[in-house]
Every structure is written in C-alpha cells, then in structure tokens.
Short mmCIF file of C-alpha atoms in Angstrom, two decimals:
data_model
loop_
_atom_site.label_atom_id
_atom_site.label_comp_id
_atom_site.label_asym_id
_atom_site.label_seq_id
_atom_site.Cartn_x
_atom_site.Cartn_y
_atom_site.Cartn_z
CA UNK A 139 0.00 0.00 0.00
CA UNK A 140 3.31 2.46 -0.38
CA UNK A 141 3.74 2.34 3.63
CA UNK A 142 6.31 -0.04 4.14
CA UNK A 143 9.11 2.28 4.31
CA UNK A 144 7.08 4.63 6.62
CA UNK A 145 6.31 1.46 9.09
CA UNK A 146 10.19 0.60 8.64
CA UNK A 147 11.71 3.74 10.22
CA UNK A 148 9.24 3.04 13.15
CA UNK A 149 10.75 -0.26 13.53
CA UNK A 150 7.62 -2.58 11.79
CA UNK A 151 8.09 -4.99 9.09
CA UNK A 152 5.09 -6.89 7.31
CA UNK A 153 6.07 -9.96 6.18
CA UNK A 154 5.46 -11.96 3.12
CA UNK A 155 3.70 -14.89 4.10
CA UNK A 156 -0.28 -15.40 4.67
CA UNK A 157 -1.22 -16.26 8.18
CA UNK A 158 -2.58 -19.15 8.44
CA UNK A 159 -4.45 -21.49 11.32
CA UNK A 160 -6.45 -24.06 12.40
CA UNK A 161 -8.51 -21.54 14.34
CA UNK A 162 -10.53 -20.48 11.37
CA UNK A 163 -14.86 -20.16 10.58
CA UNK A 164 -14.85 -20.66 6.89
CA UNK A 165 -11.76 -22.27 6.38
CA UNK A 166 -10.20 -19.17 4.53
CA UNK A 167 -9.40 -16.67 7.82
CA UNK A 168 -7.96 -17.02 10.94
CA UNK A 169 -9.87 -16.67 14.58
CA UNK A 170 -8.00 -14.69 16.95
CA UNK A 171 -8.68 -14.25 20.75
CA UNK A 172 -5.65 -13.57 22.20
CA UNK A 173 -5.56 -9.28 22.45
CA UNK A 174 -2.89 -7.45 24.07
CA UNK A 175 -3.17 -4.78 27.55
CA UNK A 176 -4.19 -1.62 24.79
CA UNK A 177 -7.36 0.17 25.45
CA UNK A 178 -8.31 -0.50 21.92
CA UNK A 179 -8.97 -4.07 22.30
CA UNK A 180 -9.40 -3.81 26.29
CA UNK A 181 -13.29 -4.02 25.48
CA UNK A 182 -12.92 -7.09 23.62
CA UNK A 183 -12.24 -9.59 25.73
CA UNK A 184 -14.18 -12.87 25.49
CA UNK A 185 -14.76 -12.05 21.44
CA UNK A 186 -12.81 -12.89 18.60
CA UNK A 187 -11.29 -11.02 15.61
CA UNK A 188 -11.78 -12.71 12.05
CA UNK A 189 -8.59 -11.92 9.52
CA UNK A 190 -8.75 -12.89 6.32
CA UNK A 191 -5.42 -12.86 4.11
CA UNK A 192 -3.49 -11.32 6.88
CA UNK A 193 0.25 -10.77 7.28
CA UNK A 194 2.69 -11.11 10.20
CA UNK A 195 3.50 -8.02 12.23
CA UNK A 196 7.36 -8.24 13.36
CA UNK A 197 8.79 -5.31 15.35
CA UNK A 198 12.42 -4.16 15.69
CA UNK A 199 13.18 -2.03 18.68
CA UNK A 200 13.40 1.79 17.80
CA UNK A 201 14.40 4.48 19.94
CA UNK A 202 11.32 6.49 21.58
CA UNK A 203 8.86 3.91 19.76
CA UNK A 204 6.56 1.66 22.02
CA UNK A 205 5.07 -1.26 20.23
CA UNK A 206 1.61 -3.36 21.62
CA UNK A 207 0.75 -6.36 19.96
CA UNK A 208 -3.06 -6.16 20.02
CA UNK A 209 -3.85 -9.44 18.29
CA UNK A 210 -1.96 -12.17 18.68
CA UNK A 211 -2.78 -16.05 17.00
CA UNK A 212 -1.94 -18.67 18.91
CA UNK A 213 1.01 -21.30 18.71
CA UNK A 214 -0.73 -23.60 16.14
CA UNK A 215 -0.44 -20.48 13.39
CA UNK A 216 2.24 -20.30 11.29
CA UNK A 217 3.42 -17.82 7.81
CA UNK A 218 2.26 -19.64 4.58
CA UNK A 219 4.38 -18.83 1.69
CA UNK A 220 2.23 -20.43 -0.66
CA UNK A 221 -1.40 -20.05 0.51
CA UNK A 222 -2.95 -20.31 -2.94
CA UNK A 223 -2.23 -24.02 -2.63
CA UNK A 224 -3.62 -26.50 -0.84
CA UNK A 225 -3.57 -28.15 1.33
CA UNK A 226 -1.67 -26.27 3.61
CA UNK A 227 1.76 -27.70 4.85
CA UNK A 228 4.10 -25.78 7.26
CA UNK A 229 7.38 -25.92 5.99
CA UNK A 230 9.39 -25.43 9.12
CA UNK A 231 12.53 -24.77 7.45
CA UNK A 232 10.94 -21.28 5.79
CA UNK A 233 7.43 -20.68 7.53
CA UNK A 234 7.04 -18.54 10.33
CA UNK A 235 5.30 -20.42 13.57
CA UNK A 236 2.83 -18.89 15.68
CA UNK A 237 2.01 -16.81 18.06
CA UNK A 238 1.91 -14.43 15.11
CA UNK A 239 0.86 -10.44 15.61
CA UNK A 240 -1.62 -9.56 12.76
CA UNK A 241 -2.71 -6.15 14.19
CA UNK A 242 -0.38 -4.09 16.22
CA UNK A 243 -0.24 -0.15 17.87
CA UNK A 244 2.62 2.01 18.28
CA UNK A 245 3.50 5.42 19.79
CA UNK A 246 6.28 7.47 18.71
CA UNK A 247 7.80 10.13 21.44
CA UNK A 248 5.68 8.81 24.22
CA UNK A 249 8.35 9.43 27.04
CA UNK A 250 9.13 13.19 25.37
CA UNK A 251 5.42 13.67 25.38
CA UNK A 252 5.35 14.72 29.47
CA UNK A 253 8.30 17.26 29.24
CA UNK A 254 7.95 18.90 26.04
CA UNK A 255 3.65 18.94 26.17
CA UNK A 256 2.93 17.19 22.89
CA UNK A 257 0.59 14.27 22.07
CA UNK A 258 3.09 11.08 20.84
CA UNK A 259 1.97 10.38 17.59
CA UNK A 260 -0.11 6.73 17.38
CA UNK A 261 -0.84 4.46 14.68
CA UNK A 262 -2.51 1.39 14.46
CA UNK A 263 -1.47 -1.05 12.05
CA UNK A 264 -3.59 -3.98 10.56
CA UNK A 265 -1.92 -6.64 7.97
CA UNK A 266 -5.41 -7.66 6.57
CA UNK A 267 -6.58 -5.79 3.55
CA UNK A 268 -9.99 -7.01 4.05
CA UNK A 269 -10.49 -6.67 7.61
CA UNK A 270 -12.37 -3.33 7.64
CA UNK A 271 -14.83 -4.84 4.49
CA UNK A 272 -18.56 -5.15 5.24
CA UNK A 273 -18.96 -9.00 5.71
CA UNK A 274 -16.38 -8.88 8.51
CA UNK A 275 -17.65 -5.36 10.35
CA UNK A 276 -21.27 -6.38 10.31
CA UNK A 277 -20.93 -10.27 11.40
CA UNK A 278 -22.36 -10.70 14.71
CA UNK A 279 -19.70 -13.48 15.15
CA UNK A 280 -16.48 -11.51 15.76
CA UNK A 281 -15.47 -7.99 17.05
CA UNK A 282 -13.76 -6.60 13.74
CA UNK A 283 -16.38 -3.77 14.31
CA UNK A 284 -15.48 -3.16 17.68
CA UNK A 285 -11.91 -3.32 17.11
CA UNK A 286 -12.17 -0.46 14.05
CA UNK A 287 -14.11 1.72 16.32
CA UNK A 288 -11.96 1.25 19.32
CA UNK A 289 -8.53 1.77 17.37
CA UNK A 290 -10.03 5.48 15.52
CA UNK A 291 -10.87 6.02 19.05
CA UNK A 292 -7.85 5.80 20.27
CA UNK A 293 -6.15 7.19 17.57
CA UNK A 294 -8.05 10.19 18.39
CA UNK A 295 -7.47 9.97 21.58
CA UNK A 296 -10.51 9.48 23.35
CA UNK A 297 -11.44 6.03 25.51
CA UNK A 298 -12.65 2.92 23.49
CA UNK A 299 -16.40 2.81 22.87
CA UNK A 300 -17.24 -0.56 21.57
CA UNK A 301 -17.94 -3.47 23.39
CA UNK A 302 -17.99 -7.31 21.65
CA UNK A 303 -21.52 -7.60 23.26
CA UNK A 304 -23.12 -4.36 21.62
CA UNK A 305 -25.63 -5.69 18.76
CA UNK A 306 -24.41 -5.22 15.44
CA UNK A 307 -27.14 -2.18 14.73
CA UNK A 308 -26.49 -0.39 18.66
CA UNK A 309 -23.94 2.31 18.60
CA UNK A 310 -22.45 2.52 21.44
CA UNK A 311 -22.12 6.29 22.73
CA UNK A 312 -21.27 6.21 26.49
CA UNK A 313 -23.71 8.59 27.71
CA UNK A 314 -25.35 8.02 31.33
CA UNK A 315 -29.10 8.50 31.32
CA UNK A 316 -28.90 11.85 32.41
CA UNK A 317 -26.14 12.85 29.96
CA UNK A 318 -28.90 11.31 26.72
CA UNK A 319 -32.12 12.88 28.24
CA UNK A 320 -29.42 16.37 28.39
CA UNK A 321 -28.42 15.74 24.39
CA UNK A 322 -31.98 15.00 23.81
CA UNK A 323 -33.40 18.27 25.22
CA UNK A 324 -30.92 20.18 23.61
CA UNK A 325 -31.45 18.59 20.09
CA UNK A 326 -35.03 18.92 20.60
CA UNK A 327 -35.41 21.65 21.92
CA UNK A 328 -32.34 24.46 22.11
CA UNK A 329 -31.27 23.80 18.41
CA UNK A 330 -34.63 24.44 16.41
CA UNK A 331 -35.27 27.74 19.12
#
C-alpha cells in the first residue's frame, strides 16, 4: 500500500507470508482471541477477531517507539508462503510459527510527550486488507467492528467505545441516562429555538 518504508523507520516490518491457522470459521481466515493490555482491544475480551489474508506483524526495537501487539494467533499459526495451494503444509525450514501479531499499535515520542507537552503520535497497524470490508464489520460473530471503532478512538485519543456484546445495529455512545435525556433536550429543543 506504499507504507512499508514509513512502518520501517518506526521499527515494523510486514512480512510476506499469509497467516494461516487451524482456528478459522470458513476455512479461509484465521480466529483470533488472544488481544494485548491496549485500550483499543481492552473491550474485547471474550470475542474474537476474524482476519482474512493477513500478514505477520514483526517489530524491531526503535528508539522512543513503544510497540503493543493487540492481536496475537496462537502457537498452532504459522506464515504460509504459498497459501494459494492446498492443502496447507508448514514448511518449518521457511514458515514462520505462531504466536503471530496480525494487528499491532505504536507510539512514537511517548516518554518526550510529558516534558515537552505534545501528544506522541499513534498508529494502528492492521496486515489484513480485508479486515475493515462489510462481511467482517457487520458479522455478529467476531469484534472486527469493535476493534475499528476502538482503534479510531484511540487514535483520536478518546477512551474505546465498543464493546464485543453491543448488537451489530447499537452504537455505542457512552452517555449516562442523564447525559442522553441532556443531548436530547438540547437537540429537541435548544437547536430548532
């Protein structure tokens, strides 16, 4: 997507090969509920992230860069070179073994942020092309929507707002009761006066 070199002077490579599992739905993507200590997938625990076609996350330490894994496959995973052909065979000479980080968050100038009052810049990075399509971000059965809200959240840097529990058509805004009937009253009322 022209990023690479970008993601490179921050330390992140994206490697070649497909990740690939037994942990799967369809057969095609891989089921992931293992999430990192991040606020952006803090709310998701007990759901599961769907990837389809997604690409190993590997991190080289870089001065004043923090990196979070925030999904992490489990030890039966591994890189496929050659996922167009099956069935799939780990070659353990060349392929990658799990735990393998398809989604991942770093902050750049985090400990200058204190002394020199500046936000660190943040970016969330997800190896799956398709992960933010429709099928994926209105299935009931993972928490792909969850995890795109939470992660622009963040990036914005406000508190996560999704939950893996909320119904597919419930947006979640994290108003009390009093704070909604106060919105309401104002919509209602203060705007069209």
């Amino acid at each position: 997507s022209g990023v690479a070199s970008l993601l490179a002077r921050r330390g992140l490579t994206i490697s070649p090969f497909a990740i690939v599992s037994p942990k799967t739905v369809n057969g095609a993507d891989v089921r992931v509920t293992a999430f990192g200590a991040h606020p952006v997938v803090r709310p998701l625990a007990g759901g599961a992230l769907l990837f389809a076609g997604a690409n190993p996350i590997a991190f080289s330490p870089v001065a004043n860069v923090s990196f979070t894994p925030l999904a992490e496959t489990g030890p039966e995973s591994w890189g496929e070179s050659e996922p167009g052909e099956l069935p799939w065979v780990r070659d353990v000479a060349r392929e990658p073994g799990g735990p393998l980080v398809p989604a991942a968050a770093i902050e750049c100038g985090a400990a200058q942020a204190d002394d020199l009052a500046f936000k660190p810049a943040r970016a969330v990075v997800v190896a799956d092309p398709a992960f933010a399509l429709n099928g994926p971000l209105v299935s009931r059965a993972n928490a792909n929507r969850d995890f795109a809200v939470n992660a622009v959240a963040w990036l914005a840097g406000i508190d996560a707002a999704g939950a893996s529990s909320a119904a597919s058509d419930v947006l979640v805004t994290g108003m009390d009761r009093d704070a909604f009937v106060r919105f309401a009253a104002e919509t209602i009322l203060a705007f069209p006066l």
